[in-house]
mmCIF file of C-alpha atoms in Angstrom:
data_model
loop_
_atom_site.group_PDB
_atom_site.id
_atom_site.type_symbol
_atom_site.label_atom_id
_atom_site.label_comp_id
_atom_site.label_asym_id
_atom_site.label_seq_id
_atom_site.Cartn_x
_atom_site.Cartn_y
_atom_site.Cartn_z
ATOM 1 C CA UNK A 15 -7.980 -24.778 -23.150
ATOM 2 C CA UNK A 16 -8.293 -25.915 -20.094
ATOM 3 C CA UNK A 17 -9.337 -29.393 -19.401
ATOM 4 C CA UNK A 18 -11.559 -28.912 -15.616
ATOM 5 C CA UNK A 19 -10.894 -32.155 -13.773
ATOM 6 C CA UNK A 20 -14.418 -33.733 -11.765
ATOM 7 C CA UNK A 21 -13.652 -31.565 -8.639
ATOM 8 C CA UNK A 22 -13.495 -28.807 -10.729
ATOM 9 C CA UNK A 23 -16.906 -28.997 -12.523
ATOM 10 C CA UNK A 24 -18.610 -29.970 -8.853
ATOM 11 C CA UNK A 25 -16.878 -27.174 -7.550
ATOM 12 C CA UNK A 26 -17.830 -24.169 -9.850
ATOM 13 C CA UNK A 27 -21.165 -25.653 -11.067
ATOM 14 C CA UNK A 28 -22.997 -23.582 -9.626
ATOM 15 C CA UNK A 29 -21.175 -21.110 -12.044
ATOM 16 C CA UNK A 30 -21.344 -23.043 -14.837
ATOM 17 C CA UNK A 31 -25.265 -23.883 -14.480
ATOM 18 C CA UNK A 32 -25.326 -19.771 -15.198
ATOM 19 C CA UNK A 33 -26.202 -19.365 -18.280
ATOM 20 C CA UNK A 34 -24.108 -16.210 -19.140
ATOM 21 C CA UNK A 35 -20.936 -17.743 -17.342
ATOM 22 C CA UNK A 36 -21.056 -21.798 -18.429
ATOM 23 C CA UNK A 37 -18.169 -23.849 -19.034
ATOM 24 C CA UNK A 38 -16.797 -21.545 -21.388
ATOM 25 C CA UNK A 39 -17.112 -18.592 -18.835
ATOM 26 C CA UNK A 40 -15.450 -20.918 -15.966
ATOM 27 C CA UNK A 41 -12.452 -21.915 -18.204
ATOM 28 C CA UNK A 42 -11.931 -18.180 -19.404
ATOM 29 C CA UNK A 43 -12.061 -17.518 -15.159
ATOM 30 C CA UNK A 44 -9.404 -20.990 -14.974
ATOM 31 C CA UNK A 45 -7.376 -19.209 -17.817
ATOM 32 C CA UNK A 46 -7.558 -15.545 -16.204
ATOM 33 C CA UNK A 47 -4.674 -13.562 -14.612
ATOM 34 C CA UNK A 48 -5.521 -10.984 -11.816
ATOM 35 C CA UNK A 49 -3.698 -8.277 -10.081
ATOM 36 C CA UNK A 50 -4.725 -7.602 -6.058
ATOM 37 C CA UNK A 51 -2.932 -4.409 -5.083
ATOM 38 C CA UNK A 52 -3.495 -4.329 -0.931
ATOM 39 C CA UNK A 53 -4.599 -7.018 0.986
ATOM 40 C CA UNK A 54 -6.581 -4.881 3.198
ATOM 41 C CA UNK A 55 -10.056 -3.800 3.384
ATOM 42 C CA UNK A 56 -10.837 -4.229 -0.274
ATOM 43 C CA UNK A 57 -7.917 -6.522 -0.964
ATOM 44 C CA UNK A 58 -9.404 -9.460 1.406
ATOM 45 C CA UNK A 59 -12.861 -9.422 0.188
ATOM 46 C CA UNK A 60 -11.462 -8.839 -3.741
ATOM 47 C CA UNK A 61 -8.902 -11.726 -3.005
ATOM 48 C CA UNK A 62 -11.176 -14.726 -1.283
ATOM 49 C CA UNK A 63 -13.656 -14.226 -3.974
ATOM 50 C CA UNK A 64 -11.837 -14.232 -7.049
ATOM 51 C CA UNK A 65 -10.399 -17.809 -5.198
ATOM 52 C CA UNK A 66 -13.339 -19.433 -5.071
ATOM 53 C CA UNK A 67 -14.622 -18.386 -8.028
ATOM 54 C CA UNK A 68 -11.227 -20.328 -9.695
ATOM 55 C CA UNK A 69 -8.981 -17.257 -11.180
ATOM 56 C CA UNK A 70 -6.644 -19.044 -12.167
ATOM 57 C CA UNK A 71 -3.694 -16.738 -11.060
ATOM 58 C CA UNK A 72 -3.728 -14.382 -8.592
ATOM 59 C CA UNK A 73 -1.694 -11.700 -7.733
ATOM 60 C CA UNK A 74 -1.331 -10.521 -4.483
ATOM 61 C CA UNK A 75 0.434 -7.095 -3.220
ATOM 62 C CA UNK A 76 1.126 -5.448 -0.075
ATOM 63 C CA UNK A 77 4.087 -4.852 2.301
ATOM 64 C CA UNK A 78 2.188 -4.979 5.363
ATOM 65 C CA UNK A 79 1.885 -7.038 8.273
ATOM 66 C CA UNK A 80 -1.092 -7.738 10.362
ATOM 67 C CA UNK A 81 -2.150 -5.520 13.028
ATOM 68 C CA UNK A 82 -5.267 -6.169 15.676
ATOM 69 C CA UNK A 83 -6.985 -2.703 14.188
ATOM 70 C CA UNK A 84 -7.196 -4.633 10.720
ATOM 71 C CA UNK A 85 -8.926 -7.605 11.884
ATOM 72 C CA UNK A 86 -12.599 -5.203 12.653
ATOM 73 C CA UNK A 87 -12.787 -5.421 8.561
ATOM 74 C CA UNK A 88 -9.804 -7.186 6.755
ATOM 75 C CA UNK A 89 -11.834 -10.589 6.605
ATOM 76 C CA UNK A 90 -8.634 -12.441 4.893
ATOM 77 C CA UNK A 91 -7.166 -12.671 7.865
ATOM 78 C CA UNK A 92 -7.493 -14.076 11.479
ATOM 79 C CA UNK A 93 -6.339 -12.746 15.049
ATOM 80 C CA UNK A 94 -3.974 -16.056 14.635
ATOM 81 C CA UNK A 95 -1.661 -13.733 12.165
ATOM 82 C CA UNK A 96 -1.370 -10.512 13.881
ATOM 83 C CA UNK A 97 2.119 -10.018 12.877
ATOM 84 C CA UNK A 98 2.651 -11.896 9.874
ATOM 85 C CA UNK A 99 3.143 -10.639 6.479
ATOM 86 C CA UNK A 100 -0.576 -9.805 4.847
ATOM 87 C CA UNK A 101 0.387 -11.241 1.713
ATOM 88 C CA UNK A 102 1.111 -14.578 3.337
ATOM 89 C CA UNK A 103 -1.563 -14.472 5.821
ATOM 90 C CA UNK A 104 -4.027 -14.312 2.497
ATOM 91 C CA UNK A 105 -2.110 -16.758 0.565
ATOM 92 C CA UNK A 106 -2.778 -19.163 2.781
ATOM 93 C CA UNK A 107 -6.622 -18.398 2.775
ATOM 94 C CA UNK A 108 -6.782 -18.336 -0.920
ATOM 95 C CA UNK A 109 -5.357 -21.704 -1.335
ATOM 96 C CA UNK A 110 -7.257 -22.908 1.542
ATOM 97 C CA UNK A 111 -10.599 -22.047 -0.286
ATOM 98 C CA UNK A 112 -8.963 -22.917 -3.513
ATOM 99 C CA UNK A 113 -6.091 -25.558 -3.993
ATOM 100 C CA UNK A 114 -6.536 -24.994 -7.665
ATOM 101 C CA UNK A 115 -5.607 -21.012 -7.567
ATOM 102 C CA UNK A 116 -2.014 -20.185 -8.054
ATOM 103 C CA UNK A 117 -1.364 -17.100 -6.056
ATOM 104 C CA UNK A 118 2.055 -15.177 -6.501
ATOM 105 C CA UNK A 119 2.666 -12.690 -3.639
ATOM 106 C CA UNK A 120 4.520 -9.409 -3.765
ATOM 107 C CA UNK A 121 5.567 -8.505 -0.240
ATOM 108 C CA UNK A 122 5.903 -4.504 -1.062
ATOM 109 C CA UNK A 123 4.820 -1.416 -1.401
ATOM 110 C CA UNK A 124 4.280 -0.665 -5.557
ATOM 111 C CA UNK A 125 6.090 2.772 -6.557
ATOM 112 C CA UNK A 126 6.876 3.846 -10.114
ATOM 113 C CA UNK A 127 9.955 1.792 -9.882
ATOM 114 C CA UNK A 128 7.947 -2.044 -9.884
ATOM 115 C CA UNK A 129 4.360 -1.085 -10.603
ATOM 116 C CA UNK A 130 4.622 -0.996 -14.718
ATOM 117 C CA UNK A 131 6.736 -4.693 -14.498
ATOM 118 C CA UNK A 132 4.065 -6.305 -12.558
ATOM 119 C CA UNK A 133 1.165 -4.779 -13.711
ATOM 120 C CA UNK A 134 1.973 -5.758 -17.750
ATOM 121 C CA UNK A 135 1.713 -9.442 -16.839
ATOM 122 C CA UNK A 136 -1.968 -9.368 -15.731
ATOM 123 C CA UNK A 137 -5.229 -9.226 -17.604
ATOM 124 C CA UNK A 138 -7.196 -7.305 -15.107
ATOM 125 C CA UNK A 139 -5.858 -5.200 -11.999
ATOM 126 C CA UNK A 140 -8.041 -4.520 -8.489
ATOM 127 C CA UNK A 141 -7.624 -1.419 -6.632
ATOM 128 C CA UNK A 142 -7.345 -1.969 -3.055
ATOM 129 C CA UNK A 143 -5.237 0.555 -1.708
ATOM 130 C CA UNK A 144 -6.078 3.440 0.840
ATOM 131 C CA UNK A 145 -4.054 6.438 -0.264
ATOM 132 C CA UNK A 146 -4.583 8.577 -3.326
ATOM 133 C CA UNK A 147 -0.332 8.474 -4.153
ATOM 134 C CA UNK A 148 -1.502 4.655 -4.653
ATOM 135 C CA UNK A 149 -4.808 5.372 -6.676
ATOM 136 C CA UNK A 150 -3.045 7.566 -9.255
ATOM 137 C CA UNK A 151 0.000 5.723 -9.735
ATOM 138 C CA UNK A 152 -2.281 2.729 -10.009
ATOM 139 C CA UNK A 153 -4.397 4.457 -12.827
ATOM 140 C CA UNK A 154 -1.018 5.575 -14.618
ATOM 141 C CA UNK A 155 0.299 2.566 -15.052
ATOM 142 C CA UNK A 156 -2.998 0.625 -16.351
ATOM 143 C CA UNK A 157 -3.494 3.026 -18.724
ATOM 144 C CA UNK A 158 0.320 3.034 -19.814
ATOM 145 C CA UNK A 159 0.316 -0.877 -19.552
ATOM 146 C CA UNK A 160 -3.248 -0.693 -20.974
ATOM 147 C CA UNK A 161 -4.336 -3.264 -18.842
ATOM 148 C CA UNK A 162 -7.961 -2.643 -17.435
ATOM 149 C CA UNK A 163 -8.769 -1.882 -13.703
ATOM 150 C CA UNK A 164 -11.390 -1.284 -11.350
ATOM 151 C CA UNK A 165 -10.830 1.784 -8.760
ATOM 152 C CA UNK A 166 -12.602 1.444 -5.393
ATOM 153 C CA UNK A 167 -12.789 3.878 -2.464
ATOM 154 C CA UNK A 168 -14.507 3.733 0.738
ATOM 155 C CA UNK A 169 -14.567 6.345 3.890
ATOM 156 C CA UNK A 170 -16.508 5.940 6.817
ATOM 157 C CA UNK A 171 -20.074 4.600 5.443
ATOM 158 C CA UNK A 172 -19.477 5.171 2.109
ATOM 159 C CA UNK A 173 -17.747 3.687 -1.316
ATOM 160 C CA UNK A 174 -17.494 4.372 -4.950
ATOM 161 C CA UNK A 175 -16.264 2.632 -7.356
ATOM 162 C CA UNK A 176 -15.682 2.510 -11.639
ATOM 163 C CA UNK A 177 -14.350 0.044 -13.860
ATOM 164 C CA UNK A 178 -11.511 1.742 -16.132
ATOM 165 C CA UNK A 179 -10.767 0.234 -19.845
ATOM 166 C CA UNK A 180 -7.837 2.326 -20.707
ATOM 167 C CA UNK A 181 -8.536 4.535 -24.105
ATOM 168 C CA UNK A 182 -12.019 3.129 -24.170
ATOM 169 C CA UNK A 183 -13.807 4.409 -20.981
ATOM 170 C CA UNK A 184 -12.928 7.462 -18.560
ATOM 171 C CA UNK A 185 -10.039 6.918 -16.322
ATOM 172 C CA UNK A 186 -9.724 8.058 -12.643
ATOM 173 C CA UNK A 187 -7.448 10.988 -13.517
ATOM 174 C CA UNK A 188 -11.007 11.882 -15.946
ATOM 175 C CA UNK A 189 -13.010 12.514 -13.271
ATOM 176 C CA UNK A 190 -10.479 13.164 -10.169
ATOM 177 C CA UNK A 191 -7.586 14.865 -12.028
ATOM 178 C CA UNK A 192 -5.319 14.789 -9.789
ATOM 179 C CA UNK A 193 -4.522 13.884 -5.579
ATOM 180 C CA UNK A 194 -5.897 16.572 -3.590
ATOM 181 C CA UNK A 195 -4.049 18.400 -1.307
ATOM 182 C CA UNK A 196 -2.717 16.511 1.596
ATOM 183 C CA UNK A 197 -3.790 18.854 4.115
ATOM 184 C CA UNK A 198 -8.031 18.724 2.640
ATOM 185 C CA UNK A 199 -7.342 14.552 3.549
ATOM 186 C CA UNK A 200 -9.874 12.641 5.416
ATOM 187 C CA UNK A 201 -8.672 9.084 4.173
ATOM 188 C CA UNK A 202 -6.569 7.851 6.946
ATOM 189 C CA UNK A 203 -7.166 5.558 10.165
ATOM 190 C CA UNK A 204 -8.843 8.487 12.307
ATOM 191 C CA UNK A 205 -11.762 8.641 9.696
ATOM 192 C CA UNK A 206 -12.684 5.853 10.354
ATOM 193 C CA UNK A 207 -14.599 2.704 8.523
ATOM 194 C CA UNK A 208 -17.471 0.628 8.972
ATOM 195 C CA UNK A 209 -16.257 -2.515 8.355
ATOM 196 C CA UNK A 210 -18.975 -4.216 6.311
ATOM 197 C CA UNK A 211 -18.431 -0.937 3.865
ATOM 198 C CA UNK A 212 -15.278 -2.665 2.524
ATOM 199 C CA UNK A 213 -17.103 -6.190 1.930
ATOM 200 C CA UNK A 214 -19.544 -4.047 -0.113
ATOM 201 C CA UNK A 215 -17.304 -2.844 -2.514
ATOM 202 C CA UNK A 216 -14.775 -5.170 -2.544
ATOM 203 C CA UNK A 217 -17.649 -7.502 -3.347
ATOM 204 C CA UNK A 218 -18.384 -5.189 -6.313
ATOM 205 C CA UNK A 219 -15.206 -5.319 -7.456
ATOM 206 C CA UNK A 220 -14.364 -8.760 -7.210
ATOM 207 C CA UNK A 221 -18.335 -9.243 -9.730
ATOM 208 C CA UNK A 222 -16.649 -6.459 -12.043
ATOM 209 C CA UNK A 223 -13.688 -8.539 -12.549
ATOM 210 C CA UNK A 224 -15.023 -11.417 -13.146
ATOM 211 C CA UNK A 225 -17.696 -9.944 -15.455
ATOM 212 C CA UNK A 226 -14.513 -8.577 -17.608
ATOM 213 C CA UNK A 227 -12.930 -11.762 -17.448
ATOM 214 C CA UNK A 228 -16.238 -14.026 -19.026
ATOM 215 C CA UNK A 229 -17.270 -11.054 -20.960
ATOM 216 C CA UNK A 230 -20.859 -10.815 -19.731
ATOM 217 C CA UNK A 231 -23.163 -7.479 -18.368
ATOM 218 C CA UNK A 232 -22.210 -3.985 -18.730
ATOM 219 C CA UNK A 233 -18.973 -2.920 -16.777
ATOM 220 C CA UNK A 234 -18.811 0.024 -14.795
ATOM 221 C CA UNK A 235 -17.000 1.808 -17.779
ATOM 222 C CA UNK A 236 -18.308 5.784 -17.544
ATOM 223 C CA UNK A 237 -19.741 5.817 -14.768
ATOM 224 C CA UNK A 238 -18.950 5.630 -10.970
ATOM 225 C CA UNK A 239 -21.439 4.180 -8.645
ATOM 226 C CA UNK A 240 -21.178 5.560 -5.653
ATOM 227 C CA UNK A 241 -23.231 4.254 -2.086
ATOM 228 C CA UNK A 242 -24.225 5.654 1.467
ATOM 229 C CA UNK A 243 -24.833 2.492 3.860
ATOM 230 C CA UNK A 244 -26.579 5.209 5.938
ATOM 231 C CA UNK A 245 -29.236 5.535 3.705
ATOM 232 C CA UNK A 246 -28.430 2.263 1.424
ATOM 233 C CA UNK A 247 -29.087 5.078 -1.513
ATOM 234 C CA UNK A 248 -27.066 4.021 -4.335
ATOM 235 C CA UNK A 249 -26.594 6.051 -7.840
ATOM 236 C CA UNK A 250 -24.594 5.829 -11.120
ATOM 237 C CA UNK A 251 -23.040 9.356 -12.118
ATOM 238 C CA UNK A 252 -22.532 8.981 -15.968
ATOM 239 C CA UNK A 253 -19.652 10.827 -17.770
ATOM 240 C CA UNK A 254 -17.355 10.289 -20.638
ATOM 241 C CA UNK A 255 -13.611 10.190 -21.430
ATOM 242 C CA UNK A 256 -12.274 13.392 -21.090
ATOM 243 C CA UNK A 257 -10.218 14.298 -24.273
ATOM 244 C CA UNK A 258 -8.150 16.620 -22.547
ATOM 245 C CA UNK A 259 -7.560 14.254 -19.389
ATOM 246 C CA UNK A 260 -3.826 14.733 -17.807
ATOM 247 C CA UNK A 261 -3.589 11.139 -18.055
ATOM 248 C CA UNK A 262 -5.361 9.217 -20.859
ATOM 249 C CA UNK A 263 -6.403 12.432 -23.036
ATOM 250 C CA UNK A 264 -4.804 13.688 -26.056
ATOM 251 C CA UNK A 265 -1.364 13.875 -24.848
ATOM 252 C CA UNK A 266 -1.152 12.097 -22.211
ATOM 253 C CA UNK A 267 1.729 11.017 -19.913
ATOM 254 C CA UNK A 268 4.430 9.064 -21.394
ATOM 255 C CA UNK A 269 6.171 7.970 -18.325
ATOM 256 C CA UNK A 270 5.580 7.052 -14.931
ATOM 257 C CA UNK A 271 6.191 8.835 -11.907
ATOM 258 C CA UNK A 272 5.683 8.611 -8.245
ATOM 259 C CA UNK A 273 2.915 10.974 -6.552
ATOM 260 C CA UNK A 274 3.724 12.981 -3.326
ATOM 261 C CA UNK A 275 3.174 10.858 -0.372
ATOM 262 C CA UNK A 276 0.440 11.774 1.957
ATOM 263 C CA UNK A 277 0.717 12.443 5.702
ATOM 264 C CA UNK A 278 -1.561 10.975 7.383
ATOM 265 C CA UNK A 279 -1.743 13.098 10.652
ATOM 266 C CA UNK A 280 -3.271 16.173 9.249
ATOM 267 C CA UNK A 281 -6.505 18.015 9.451
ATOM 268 C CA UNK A 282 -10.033 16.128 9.782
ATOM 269 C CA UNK B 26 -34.251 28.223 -10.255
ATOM 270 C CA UNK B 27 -34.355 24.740 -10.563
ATOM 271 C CA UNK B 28 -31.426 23.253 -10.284
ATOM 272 C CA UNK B 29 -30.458 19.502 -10.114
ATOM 273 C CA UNK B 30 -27.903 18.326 -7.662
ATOM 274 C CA UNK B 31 -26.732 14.866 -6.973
ATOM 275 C CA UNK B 32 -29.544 13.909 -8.716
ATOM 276 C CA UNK B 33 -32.436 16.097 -6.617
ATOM 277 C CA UNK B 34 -34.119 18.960 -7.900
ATOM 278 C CA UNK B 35 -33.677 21.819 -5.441
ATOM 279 C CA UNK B 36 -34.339 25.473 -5.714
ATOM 280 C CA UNK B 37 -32.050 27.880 -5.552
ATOM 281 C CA UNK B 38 -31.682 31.430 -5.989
ATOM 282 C CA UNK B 39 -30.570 32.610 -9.906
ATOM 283 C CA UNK B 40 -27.719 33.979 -10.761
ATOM 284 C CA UNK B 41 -25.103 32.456 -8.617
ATOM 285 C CA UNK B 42 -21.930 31.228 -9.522
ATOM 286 C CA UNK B 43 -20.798 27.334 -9.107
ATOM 287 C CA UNK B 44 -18.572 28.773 -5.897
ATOM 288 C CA UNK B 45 -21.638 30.124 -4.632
ATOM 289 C CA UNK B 46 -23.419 26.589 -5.378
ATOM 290 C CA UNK B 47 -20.960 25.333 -2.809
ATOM 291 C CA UNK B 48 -21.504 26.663 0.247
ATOM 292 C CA UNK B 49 -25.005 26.560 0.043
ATOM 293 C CA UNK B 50 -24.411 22.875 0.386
ATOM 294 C CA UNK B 51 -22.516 22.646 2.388
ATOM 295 C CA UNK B 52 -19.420 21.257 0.474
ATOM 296 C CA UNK B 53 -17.092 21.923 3.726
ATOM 297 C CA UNK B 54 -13.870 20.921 1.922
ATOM 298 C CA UNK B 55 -13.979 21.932 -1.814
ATOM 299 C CA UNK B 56 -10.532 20.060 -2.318
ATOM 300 C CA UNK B 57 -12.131 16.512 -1.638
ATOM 301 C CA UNK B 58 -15.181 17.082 -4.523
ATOM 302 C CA UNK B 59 -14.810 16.507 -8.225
ATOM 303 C CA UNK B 60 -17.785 19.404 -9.907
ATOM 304 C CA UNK B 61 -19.272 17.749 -12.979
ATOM 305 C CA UNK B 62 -21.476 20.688 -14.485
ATOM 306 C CA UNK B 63 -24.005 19.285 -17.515
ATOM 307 C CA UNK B 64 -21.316 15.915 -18.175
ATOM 308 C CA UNK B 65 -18.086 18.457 -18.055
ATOM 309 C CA UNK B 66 -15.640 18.403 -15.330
ATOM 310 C CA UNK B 67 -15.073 21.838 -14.018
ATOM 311 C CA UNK B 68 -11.002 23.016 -12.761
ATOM 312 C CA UNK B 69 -11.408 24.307 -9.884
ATOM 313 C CA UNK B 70 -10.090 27.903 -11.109
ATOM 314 C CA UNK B 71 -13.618 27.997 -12.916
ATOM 315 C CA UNK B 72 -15.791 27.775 -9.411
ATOM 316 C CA UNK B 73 -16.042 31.533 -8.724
ATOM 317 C CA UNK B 74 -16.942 32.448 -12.796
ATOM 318 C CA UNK B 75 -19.513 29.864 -13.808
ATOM 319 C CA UNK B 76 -23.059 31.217 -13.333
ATOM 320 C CA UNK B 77 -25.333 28.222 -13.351
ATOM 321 C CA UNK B 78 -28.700 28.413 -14.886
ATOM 322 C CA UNK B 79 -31.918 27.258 -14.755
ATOM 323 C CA UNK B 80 -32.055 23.558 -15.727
ATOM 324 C CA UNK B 81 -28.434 22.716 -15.333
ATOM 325 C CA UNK B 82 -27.256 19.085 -13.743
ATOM 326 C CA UNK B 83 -24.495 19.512 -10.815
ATOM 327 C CA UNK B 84 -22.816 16.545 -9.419
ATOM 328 C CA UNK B 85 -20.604 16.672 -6.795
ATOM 329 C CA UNK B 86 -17.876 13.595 -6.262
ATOM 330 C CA UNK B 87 -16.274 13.344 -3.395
ATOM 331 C CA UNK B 88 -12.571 11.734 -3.699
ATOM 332 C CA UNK B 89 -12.574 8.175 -1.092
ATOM 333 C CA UNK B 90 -9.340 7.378 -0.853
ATOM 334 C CA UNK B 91 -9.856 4.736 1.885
ATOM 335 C CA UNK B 92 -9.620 1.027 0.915
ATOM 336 C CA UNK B 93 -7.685 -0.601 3.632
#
């Protein structure tokens, strides 16, 4: 167990005065291994969070470099990095907030040729990625590495999200099946995004992660909790595992295989 | 008949099928929703043969594939 130094007990005690978290809770968060796949939208809220809170390894993934449209929501980053390599650009955030966090970096793209080796060596995995070829592939492995995840989506003022426990709870392939076609797509940068949308979720995911990681509350396993920042209306949808799910039903898939790339310049 | 959808109780004329339910409304893009009829998924080959019925719970969820 880990042995928190006095910088480390000032520093989270405002954890550790929480009754459900405590010192016990904090060095389960010290001893805790977590996967960010995109360092975007989701990524950077997901990512400075689970910093400061002490994780103590992070994962980061993307193969991206800043751009200026980014900056309007991708809090990690500063107009000081347009250019540079998102994973490095957060890095240097993370460890800014959080000397003690070891963050490992993965400048790429995952594909069903890496995601399965990098996924296995985490204990919990954050979806931050903004295509569905991502989403799927994402939910494939986890459930083949059976390594639990939480899926989040956003468009425009909008966001859902669910917390997957592979052969426990409903995947993403339960409820979604499958990609839809490319042509249906509304997903990509002409859609558009409020930018406070992605701080919302990510923020949820970020609490989900770290409530699987002390083992407190009741994880969004079943359900997906979807919002409107329109109307701030929020609402659970409750389901179960579906037995006959393509992915993590009865037969399920065996091996993992890339999804068809979306195009992003098709019909609104 | 009283249906519920998304969680609101609306009325809507019997006997229609789940297709039907759709354009009513407005579900513009079929392909982006998920149709969970009384806690079962629906395929999408099912939309134009399952009549709904008084009392039953309709949720439509919309794929967000957004995130960066």
């Amino acid at each position: 167990m880990k042995e928190f130094s006095d910088e480390e007990l000032e520093r989270y005690s405002r954890h550790i005065i929480l009754q459900d978290v405590g010192i016990e809770g904090q060095e389960k968060i010290a001893n805790s291994k977590i996967l960010v796949i995109g360092a975007g939208g989701l990524g950077s809220p997901v990512a400075l969070y689970l910093a400061a809170a002490g994780v103590g390894e992070i994962g980061i993934v993307d193969g991206d470099v800043v751009d200026l449209s980014n900056l309007q929501r991708q809090v990690i980053h500063a107009t000081a990095d347009i250019g540079v390599p998102k994973v490095l650009s957060a890095k240097a955030k993370m460890e800014a907030i959080n000397p003690n966090v070891k963050v490992t970096i993965y400048q790429k793209f995952l594909d069903a040729s890496n995601i399965l080796d990098i996924v296995k060596g985490y204990d919990f995995v954050i979806d931050g990625t903004d295509n569905f070829s991502a989403k799927f592939l994402i939910n494939d492995a986890c459930v083949l590495a059976n390594v639990p995840y939480s899926h989040g989506g956003i468009l425009r003022f909008g966001g859902q999200t669910m917390t997957i426990k592979p052969h426990e709870s409903a995947c993403y392939a339960c409820v979604f099946d499958a990609p839809p076609p490319a042509n249906a797509i509304p997903t990509c940068s002409s859609a558009g995004i409020l930018g406070a949308v992605a701080g919302m979720l990510g923020t949820i995911q970020a609490a989900e992660a770290l409530k699987y990681i002390v083992g407190v509350g009741e994880p969004l396993y079943n359900r997906l909790l979807t919002f409107d920042a329109k109307t701030m209306n929020f609402r659970n949808v409750n389901f179960k595992k579906n037995p006959k799910c393509r992915v993590c039903g009865g037969e399920g898939i065996k091996e993992i295989r890339d999804y068809e790339a979306v195009v992003c310049e098709a019909k609104l | 008949m009283k249906l519920t959808i998304n969680g609101d109780v609306k009325e809507i004329k019997d006997g229609i099928v789940l297709s039907e339910l759709l354009v009513i409304e407005d579900v513009e893009q079929p392909d982006m929703v998920s149709v969970q009829l009384n806690d079962e998924f629906l395929t999408k080959d099912t939309y134009a043969t399952t009549t709904l019925k008084e009392g039953d719970e309709i949720n439509f969820l919309y794929f967000m594939g957004g995130g960066a």
